[in-house]
mmCIF file of C-alpha atoms and ligand atoms in Angstrom:
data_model
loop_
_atom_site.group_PDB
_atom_site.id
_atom_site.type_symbol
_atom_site.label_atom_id
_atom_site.label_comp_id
_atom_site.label_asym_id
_atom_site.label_seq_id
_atom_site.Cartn_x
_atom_site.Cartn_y
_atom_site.Cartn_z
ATOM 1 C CA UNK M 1 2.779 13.079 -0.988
ATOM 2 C CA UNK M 2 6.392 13.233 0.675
ATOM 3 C CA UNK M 3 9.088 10.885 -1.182
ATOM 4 C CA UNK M 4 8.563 6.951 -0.033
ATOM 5 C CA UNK M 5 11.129 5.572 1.850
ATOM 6 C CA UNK M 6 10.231 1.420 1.670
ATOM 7 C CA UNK M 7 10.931 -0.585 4.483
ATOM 8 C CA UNK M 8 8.986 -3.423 3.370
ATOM 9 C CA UNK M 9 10.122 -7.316 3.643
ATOM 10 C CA UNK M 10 9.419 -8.252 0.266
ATOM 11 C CA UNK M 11 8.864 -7.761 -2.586
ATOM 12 C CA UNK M 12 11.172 -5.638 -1.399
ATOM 13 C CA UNK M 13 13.112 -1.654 -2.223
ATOM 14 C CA UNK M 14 15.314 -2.274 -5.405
ATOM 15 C CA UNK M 15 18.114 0.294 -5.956
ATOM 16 C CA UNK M 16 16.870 4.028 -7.586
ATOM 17 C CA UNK M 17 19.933 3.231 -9.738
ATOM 18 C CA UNK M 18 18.484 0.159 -11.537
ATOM 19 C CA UNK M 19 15.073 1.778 -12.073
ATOM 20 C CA UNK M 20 17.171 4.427 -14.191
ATOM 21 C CA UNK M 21 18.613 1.255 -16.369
ATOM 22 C CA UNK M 22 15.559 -0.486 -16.348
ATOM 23 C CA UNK M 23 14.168 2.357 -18.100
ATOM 24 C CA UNK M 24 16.408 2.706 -20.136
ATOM 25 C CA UNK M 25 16.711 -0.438 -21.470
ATOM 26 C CA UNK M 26 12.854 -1.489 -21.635
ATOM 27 C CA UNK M 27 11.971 -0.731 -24.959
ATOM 28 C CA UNK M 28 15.671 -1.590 -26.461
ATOM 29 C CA UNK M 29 17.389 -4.977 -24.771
ATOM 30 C CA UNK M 30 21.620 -5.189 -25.637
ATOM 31 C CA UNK M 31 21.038 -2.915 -28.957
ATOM 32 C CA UNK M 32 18.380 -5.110 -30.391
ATOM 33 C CA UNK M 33 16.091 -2.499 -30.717
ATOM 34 C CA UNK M 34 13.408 -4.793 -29.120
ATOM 35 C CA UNK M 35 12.614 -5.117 -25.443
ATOM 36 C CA UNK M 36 13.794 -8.285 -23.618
ATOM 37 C CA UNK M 37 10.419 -9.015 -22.822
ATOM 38 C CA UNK M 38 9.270 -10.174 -26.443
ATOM 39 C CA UNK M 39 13.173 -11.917 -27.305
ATOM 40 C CA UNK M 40 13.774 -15.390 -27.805
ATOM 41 C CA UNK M 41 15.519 -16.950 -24.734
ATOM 42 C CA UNK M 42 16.890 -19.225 -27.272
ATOM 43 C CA UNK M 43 18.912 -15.630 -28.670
ATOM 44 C CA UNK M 44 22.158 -14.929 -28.825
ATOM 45 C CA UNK M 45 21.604 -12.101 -26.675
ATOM 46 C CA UNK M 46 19.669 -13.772 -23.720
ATOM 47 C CA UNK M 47 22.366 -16.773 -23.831
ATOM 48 C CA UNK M 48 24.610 -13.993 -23.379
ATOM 49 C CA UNK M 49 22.931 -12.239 -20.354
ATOM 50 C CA UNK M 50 22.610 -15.915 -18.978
ATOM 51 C CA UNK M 51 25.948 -16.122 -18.375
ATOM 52 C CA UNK M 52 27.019 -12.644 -17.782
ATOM 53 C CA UNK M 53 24.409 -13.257 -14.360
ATOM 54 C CA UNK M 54 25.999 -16.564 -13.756
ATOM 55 C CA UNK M 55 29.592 -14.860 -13.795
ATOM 56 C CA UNK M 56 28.450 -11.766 -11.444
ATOM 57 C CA UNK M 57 26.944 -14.541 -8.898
ATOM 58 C CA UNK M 58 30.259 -16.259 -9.074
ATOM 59 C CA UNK M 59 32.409 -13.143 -8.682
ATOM 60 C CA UNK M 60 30.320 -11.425 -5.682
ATOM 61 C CA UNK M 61 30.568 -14.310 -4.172
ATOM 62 C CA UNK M 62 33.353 -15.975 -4.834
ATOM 63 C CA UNK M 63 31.454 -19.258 -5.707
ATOM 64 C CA UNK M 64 34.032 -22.352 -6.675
ATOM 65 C CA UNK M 65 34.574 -23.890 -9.666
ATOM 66 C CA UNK M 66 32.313 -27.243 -8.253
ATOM 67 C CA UNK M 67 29.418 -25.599 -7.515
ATOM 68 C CA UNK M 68 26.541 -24.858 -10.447
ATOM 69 C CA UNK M 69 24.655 -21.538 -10.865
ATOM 70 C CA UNK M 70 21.313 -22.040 -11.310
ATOM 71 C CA UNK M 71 18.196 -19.683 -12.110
ATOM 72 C CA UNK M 72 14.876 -21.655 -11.498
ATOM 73 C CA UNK M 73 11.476 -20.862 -11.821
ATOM 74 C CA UNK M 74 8.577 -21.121 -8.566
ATOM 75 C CA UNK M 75 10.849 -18.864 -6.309
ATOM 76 C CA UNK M 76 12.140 -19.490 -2.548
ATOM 77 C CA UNK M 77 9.051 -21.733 -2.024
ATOM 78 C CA UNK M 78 9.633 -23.737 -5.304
ATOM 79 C CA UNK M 79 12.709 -25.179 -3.851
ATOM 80 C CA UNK M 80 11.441 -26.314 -0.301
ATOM 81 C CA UNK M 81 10.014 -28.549 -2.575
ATOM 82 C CA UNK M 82 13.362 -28.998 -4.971
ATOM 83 C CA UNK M 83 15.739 -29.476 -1.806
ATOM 84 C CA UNK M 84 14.161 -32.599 -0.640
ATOM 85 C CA UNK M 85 13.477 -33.981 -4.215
ATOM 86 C CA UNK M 86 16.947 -33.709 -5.136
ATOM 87 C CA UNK M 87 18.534 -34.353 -1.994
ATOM 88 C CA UNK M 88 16.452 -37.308 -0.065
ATOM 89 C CA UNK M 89 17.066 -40.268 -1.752
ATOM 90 C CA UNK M 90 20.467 -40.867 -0.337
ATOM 91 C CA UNK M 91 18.743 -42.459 3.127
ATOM 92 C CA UNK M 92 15.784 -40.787 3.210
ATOM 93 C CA UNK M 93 15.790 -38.703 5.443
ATOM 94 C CA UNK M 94 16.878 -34.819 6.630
ATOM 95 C CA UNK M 95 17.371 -32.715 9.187
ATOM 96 C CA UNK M 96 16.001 -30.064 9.348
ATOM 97 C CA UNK M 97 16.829 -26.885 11.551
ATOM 98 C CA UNK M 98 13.541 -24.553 12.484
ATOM 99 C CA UNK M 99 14.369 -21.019 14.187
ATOM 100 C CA UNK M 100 11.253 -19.629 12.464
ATOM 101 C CA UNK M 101 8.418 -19.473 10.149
ATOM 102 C CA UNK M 102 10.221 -20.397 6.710
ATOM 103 C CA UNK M 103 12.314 -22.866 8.256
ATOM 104 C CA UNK M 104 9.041 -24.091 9.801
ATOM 105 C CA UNK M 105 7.280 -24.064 6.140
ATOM 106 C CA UNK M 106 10.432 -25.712 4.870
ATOM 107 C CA UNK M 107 10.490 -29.133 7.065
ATOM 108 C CA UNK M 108 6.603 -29.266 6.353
ATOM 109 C CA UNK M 109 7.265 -29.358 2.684
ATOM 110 C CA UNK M 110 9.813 -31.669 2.701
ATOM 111 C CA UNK M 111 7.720 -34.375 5.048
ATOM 112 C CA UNK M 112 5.763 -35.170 1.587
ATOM 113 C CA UNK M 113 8.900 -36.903 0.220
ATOM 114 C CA UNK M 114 11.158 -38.799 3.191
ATOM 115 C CA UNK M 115 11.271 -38.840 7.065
ATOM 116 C CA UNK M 116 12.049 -35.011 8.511
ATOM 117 C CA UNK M 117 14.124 -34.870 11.953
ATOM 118 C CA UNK M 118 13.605 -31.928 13.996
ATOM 119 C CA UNK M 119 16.930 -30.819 15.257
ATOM 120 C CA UNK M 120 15.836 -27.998 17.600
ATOM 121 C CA UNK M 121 12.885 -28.609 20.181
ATOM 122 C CA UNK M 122 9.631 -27.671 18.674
ATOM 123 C CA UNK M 123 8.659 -23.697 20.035
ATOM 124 C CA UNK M 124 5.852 -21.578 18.673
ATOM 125 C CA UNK M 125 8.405 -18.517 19.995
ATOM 126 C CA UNK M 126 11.400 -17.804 17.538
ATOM 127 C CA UNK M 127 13.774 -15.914 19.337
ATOM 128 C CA UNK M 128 17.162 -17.408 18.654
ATOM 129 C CA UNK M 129 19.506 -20.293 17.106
ATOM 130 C CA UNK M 130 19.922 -22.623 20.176
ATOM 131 C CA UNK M 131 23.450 -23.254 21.608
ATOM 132 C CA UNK M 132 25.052 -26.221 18.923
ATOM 133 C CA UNK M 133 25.205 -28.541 22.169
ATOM 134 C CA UNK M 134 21.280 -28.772 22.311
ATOM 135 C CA UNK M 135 21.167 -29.719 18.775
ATOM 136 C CA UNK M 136 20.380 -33.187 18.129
ATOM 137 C CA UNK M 137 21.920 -34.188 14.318
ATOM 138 C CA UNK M 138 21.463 -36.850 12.631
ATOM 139 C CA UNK M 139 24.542 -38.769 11.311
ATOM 140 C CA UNK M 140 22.598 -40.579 8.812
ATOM 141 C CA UNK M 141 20.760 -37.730 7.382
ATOM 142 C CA UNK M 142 20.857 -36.981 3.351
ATOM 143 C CA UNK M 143 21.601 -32.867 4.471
ATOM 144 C CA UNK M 144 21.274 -30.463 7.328
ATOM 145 C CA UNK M 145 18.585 -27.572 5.851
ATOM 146 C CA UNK M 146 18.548 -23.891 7.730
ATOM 147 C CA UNK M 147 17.123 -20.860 6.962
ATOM 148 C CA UNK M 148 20.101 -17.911 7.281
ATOM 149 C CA UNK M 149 17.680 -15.467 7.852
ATOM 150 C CA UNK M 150 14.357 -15.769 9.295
ATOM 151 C CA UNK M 151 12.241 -12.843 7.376
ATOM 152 C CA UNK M 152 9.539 -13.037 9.415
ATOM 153 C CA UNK M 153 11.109 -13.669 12.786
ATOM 154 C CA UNK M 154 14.479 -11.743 12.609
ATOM 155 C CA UNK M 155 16.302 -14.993 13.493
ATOM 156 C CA UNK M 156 19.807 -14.644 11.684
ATOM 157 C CA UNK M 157 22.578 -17.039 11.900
ATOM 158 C CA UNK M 158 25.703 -15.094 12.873
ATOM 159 C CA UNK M 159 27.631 -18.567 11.629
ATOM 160 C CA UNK M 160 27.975 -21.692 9.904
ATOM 161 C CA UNK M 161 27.185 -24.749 11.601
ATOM 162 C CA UNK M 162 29.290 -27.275 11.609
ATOM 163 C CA UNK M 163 27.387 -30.276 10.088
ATOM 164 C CA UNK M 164 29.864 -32.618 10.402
ATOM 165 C CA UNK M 165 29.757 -33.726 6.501
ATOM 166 C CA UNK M 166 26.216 -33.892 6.015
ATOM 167 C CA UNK M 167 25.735 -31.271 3.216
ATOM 168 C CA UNK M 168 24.579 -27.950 4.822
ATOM 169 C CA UNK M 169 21.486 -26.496 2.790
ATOM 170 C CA UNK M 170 20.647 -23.098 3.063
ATOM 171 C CA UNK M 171 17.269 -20.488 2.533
ATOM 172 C CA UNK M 172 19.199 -17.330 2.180
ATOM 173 C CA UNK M 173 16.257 -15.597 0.374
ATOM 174 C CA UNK M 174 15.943 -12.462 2.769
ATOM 175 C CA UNK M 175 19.811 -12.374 3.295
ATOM 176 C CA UNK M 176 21.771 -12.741 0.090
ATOM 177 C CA UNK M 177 24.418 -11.064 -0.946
ATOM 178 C CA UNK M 178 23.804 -8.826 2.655
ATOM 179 C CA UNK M 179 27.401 -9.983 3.500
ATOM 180 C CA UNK M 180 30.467 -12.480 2.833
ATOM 181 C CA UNK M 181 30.025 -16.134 2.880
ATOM 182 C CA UNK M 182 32.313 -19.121 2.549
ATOM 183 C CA UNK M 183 30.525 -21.132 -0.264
ATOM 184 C CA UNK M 184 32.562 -23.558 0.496
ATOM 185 C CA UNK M 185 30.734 -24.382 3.548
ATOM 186 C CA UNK M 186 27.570 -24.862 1.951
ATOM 187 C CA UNK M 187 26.350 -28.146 0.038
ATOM 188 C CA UNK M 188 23.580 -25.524 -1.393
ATOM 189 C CA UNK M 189 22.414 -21.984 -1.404
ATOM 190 C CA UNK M 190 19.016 -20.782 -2.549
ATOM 191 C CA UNK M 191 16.774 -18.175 -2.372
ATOM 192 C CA UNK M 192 14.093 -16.120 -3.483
ATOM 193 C CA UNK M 193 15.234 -12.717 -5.404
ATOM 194 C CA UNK M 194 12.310 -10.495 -4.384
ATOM 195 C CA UNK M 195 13.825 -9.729 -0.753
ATOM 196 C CA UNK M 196 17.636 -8.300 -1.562
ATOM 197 C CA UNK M 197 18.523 -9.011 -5.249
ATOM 198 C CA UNK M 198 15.461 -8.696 -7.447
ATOM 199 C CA UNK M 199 12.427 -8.949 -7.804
ATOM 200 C CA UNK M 200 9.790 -12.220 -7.223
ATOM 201 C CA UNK M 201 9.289 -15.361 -9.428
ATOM 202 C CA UNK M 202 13.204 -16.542 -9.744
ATOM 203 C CA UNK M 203 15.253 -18.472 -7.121
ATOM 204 C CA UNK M 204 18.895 -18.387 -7.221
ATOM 205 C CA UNK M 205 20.233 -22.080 -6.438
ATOM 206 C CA UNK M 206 24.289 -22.447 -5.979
ATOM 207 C CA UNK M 207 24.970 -26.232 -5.738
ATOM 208 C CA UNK M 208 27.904 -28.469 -5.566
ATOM 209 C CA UNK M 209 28.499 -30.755 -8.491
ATOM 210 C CA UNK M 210 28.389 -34.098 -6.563
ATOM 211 C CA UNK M 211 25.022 -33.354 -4.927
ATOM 212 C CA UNK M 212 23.578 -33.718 -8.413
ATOM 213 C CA UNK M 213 21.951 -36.959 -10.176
ATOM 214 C CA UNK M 214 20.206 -38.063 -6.608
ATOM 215 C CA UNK M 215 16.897 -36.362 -7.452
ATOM 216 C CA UNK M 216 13.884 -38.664 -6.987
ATOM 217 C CA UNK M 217 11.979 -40.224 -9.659
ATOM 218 C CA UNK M 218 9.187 -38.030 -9.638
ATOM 219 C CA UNK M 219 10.594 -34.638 -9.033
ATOM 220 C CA UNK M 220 9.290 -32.673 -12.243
ATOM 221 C CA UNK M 221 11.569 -31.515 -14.904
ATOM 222 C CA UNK M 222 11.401 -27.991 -14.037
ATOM 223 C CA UNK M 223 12.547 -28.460 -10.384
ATOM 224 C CA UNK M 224 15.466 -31.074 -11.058
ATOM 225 C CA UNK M 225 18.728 -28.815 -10.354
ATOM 226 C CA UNK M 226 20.810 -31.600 -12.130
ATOM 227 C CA UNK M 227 18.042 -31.522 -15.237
ATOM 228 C CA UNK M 228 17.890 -27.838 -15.200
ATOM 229 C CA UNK M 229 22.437 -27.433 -14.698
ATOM 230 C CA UNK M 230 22.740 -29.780 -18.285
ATOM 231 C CA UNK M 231 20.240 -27.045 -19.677
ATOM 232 C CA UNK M 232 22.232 -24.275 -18.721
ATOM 233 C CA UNK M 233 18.701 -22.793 -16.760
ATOM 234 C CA UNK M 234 17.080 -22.799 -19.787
ATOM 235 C CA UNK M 235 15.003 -25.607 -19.971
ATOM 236 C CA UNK M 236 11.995 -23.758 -20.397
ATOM 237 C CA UNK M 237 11.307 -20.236 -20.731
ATOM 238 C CA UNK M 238 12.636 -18.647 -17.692
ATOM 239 C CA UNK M 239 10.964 -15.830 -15.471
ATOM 240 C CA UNK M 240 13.628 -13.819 -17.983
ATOM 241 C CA UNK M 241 12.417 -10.485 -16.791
ATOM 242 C CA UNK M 242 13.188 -11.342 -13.199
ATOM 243 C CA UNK M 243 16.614 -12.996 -13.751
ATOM 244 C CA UNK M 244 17.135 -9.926 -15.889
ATOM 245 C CA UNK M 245 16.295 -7.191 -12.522
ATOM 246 C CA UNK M 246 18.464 -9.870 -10.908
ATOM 247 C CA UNK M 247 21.661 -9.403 -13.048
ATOM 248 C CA UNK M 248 20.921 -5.646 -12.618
ATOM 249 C CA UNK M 249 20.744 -5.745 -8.884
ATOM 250 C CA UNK M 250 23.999 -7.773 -8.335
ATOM 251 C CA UNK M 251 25.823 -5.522 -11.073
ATOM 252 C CA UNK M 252 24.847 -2.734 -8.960
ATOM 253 C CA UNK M 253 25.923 -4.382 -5.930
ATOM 254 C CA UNK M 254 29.566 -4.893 -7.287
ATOM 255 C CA UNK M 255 30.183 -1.234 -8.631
ATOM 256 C CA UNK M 256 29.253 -0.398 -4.431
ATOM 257 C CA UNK M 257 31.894 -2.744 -3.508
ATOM 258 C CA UNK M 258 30.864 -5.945 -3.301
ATOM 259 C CA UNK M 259 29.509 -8.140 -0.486
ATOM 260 C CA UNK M 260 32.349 -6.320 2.411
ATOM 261 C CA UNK M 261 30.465 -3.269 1.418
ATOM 262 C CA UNK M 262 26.879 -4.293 1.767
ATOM 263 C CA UNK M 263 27.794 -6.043 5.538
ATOM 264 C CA UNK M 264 29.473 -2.817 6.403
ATOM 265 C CA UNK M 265 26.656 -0.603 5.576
ATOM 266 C CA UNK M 266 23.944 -3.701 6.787
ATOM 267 C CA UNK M 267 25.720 -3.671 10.041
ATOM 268 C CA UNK M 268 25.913 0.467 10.171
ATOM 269 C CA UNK M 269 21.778 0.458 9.764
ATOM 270 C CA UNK M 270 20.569 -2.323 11.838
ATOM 271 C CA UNK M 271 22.819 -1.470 14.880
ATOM 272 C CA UNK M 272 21.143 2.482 14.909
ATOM 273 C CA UNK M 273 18.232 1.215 15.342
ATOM 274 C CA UNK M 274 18.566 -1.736 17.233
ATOM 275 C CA UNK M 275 20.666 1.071 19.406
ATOM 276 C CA UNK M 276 17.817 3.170 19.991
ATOM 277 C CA UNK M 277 15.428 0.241 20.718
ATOM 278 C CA UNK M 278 17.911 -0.846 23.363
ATOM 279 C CA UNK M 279 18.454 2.764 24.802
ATOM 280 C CA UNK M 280 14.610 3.276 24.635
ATOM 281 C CA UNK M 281 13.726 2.006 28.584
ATOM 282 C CA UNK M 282 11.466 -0.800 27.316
ATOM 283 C CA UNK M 283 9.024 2.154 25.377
ATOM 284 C CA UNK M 284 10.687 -0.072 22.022
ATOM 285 C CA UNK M 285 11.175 -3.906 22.771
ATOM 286 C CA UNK M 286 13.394 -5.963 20.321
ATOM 287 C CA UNK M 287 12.410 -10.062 21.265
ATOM 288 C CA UNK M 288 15.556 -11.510 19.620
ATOM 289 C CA UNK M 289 18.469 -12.332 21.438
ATOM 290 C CA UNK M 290 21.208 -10.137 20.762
ATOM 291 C CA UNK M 291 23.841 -12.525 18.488
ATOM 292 C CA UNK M 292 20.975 -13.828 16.673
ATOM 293 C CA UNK M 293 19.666 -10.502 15.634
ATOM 294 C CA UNK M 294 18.729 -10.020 11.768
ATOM 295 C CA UNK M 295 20.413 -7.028 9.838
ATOM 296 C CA UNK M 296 18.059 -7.262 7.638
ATOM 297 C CA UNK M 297 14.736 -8.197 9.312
ATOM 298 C CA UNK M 298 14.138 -5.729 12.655
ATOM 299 C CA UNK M 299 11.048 -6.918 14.530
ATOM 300 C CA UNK M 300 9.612 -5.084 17.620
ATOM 301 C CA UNK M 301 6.789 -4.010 19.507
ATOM 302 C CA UNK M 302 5.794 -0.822 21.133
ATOM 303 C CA UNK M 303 5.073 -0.066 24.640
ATOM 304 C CA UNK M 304 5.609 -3.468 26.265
ATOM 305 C CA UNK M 305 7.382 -6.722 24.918
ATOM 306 C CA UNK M 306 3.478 -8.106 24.605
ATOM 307 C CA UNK M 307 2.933 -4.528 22.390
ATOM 308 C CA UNK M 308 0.438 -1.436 22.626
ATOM 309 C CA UNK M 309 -1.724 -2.257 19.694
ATOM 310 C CA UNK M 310 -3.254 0.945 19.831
ATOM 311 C CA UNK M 311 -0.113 2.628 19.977
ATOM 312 C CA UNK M 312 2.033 0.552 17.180
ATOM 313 C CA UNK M 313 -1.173 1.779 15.039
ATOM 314 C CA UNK M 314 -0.877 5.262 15.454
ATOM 315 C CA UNK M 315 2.971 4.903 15.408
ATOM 316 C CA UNK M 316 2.494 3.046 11.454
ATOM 317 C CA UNK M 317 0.050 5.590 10.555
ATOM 318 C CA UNK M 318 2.527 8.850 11.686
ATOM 319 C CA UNK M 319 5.017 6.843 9.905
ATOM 320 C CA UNK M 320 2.973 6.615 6.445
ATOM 321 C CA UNK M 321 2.605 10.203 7.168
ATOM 322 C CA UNK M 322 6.340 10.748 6.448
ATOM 323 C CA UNK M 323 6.464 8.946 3.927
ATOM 324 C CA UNK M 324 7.832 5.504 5.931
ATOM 325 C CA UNK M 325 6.008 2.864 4.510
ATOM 326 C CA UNK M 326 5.320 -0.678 5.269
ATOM 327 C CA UNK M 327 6.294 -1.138 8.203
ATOM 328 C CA UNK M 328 3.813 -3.427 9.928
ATOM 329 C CA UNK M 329 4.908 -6.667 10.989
ATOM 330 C CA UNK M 330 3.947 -9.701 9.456
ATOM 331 C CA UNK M 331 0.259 -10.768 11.226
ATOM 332 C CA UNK M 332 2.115 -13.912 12.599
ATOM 333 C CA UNK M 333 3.992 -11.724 15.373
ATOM 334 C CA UNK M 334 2.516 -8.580 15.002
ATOM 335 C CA UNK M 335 4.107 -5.210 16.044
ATOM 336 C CA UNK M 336 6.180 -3.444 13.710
ATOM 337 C CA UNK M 337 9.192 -4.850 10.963
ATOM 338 C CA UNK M 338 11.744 -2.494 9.294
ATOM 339 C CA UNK M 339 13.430 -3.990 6.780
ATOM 340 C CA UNK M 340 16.970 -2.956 5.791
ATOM 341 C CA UNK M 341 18.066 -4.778 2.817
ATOM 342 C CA UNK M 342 20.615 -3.350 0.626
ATOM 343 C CA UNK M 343 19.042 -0.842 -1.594
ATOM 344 C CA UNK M 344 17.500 1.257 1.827
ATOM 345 C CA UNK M 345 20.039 4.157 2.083
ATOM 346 C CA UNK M 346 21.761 5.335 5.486
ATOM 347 C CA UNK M 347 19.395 8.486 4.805
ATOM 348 C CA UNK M 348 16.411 6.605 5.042
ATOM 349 C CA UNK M 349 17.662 4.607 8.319
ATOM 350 C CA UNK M 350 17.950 7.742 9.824
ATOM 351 C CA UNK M 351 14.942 9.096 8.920
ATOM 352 C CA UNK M 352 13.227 6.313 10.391
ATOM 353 C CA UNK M 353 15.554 6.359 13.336
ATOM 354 C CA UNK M 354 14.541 10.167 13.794
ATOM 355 C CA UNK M 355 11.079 9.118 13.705
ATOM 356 C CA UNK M 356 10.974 6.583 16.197
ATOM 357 C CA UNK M 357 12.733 9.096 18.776
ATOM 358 C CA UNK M 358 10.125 11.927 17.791
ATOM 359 C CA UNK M 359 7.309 9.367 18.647
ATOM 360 C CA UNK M 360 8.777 7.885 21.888
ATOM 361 C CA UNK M 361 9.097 11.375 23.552
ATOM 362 C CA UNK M 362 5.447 12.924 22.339
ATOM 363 C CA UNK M 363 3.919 9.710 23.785
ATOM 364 C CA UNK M 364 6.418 8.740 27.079
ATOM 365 C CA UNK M 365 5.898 12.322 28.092
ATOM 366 C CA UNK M 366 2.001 11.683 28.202
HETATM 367 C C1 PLP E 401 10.156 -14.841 1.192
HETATM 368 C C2 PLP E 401 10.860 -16.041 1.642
HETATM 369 C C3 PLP E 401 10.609 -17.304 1.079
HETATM 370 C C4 PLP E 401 9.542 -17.536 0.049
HETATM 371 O O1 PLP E 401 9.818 -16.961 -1.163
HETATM 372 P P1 PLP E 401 8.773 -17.082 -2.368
HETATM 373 O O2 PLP E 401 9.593 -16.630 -3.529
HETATM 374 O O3 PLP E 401 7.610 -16.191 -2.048
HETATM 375 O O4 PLP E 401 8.359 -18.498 -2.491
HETATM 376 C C5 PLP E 401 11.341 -18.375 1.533
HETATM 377 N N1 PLP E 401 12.267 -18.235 2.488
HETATM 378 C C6 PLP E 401 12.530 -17.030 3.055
HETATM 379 C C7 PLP E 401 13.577 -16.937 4.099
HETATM 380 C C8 PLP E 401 11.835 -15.906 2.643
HETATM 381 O O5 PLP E 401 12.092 -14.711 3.206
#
């Protein structure tokens, strides 16, 4: 079998690097001669590693002193639910931005606790984050909810909205820590880990201090940010093996540089092959708009912009044959999806990028 290079969307490619600590440390957590899966999270040594996570969050990036690091349980889908519990009761209701399928699942979660406002038209085709003049806010809404990075779709916000002091809320589960953000912008950040810092089961919440103590009455223990901040995230046991790959991941992250680093190099991948897609004559067809383009989520079809089924299959299965695996776009749209989250090397890019000019001359020359 050649060596894998993973291009999938998630669970996604975690850095060679931690594997070799992971390994390492299995069998023997901190010294304790015992592995961290069968330790107390009441220890001294898991309280520890609680906050050393916390404090890497806060340094990579740059989080405020306001704003609460949270590690909850039920991942990126556990808090569609959590955002509206804790945030709705203000005035009951939210806005809610939808550039693609998340976003999408996102509003329909929250409609079970207050009144949702669509702030885009409704479309069935994600392409792009319409102009800010065509969106239609809400003054009176408890937040403004968006999805940074649309895994699915390869919808990614190339800014912040302005929100006009409604608390911005933002999925960033298939984007974190992919490049810098003002915190400051943001009433709340959350996300999955299994995309680009970890693997599945945890979300990461970063929340501003005054948006606590508004949860609803019946939002459960376990999903109350405010409940689960005076617990220090340890309320119950915590997915501890997953915040654990987490605090790996990020510590890995910061001895590459840091969050300039990761754009740099997430900017360096995504445009060589969004390059060749462009310079491909229409054989490779990219639907996103240009600005709105994910560096982390590359959707496209082959041989038309409606896609050669016949020929995206053989393309996946020459692919596999290289070792370039899972790659096959998610059934919703079809096609093909590389994903190019931190731990995929420049090697690997090119590789693929290599690939998909090998393939477009054998079969353009037919
Ligand atoms: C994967 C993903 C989710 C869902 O994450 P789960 O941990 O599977 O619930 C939510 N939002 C975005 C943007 C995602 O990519």
């Amino acid at each position: 079998m050649p060596k894998v290079h993973n291009f999938g969307a998630g669970p996604a490619k975690l850095p060679e690097e931690v594997y070799d600590i992971i390994r390492q440390e299995l069998t023997d957590f901190d010294g304790t001669g015992i592995s961290l899966l069968e330790t107390s999270h009441r220890s001294s040594t898991y309280l520890k590693f609680n906050k050393e996570v916390q404090n890497v969050v806060r340094r990579l990036m740059k989080v405020p002193d306001n704003y609460k690091i949270l590690f909850m349980a039920g991942g990126g889908q556990g808090q569609f639910a959590a955002v509206p519990m804790n945030l709705i009761s203000r005035t009951g209701t939210a806005d809610y931005l939808v550039t693609g399928a998340w976003s999408a699942k996102a509003a329909k979660e929250a409609k079970k606790y207050g009144k949702v406002n669509l702030v885009l038209p409704e479309t069935n085709r994600y392409i792009v984050v319409p102009h800010e003049s065509e969106w239609k806010l809400d003054p009176n809404a408890s937040y403004v909810h968006i999805c940074f990075n649309e895994t699915i779709h390869g919808v990614e916000f190339d800014f912040v909205p302005d929100t006009k002091g409604v608390p911005l809320v933002a999925d960033m589960s298939s984007n974190f820590f992919s490049r810098v953000v003002d915190v400051s912008k943001f009433g709340v950040i959350y996300g999955g880990a299994q995309k680009n810092i970890g693997t599945s089961g945890v979300a990461l919440v970063i929340v501003r201090e005054d948006l606590l103590n508004h949860a609803l009455p019946i939002c459960p223990s376990i999903l109350d940010w405010t409940v689960t901040a005076k617990n220090d995230s340890i309320l119950n046991t915590p997915p501890m093996f997953a915040i654990y790959i987490m605090g790996k991941v990020l510590e890995w992250i910061e001895r590459q540089g840091g969050l300039e680093e990761m754009a740099k190099n997430a900017l360096i991948k995504s445009s060589k092959i969004y390059k060749l897609i462009d310079e491909s004559e229409g054989f490779y067809h990219a639907p996103v708009h240009r600005i709105c383009r994910s560096k982390m989520n590359i959707p496209f079809r082959i041989g038309s912009h409606n896609g050669d089924e016949a020929l995206e299959k053989e393309f996946l299965k020459g692919a596999e044959a290289l070792g370039l695996i899972q790659l096959k776009g998610h059934r919703d749209v079809g096609g093909i999806r590389a994903s190019t989250y931190n731990a995929v090397t420049m090697e690997e890019v090119d590789i693929l990028v290599d690939y998909m000019k090998n393939f477009q001359m054998k079969h353009q020359a037919k």
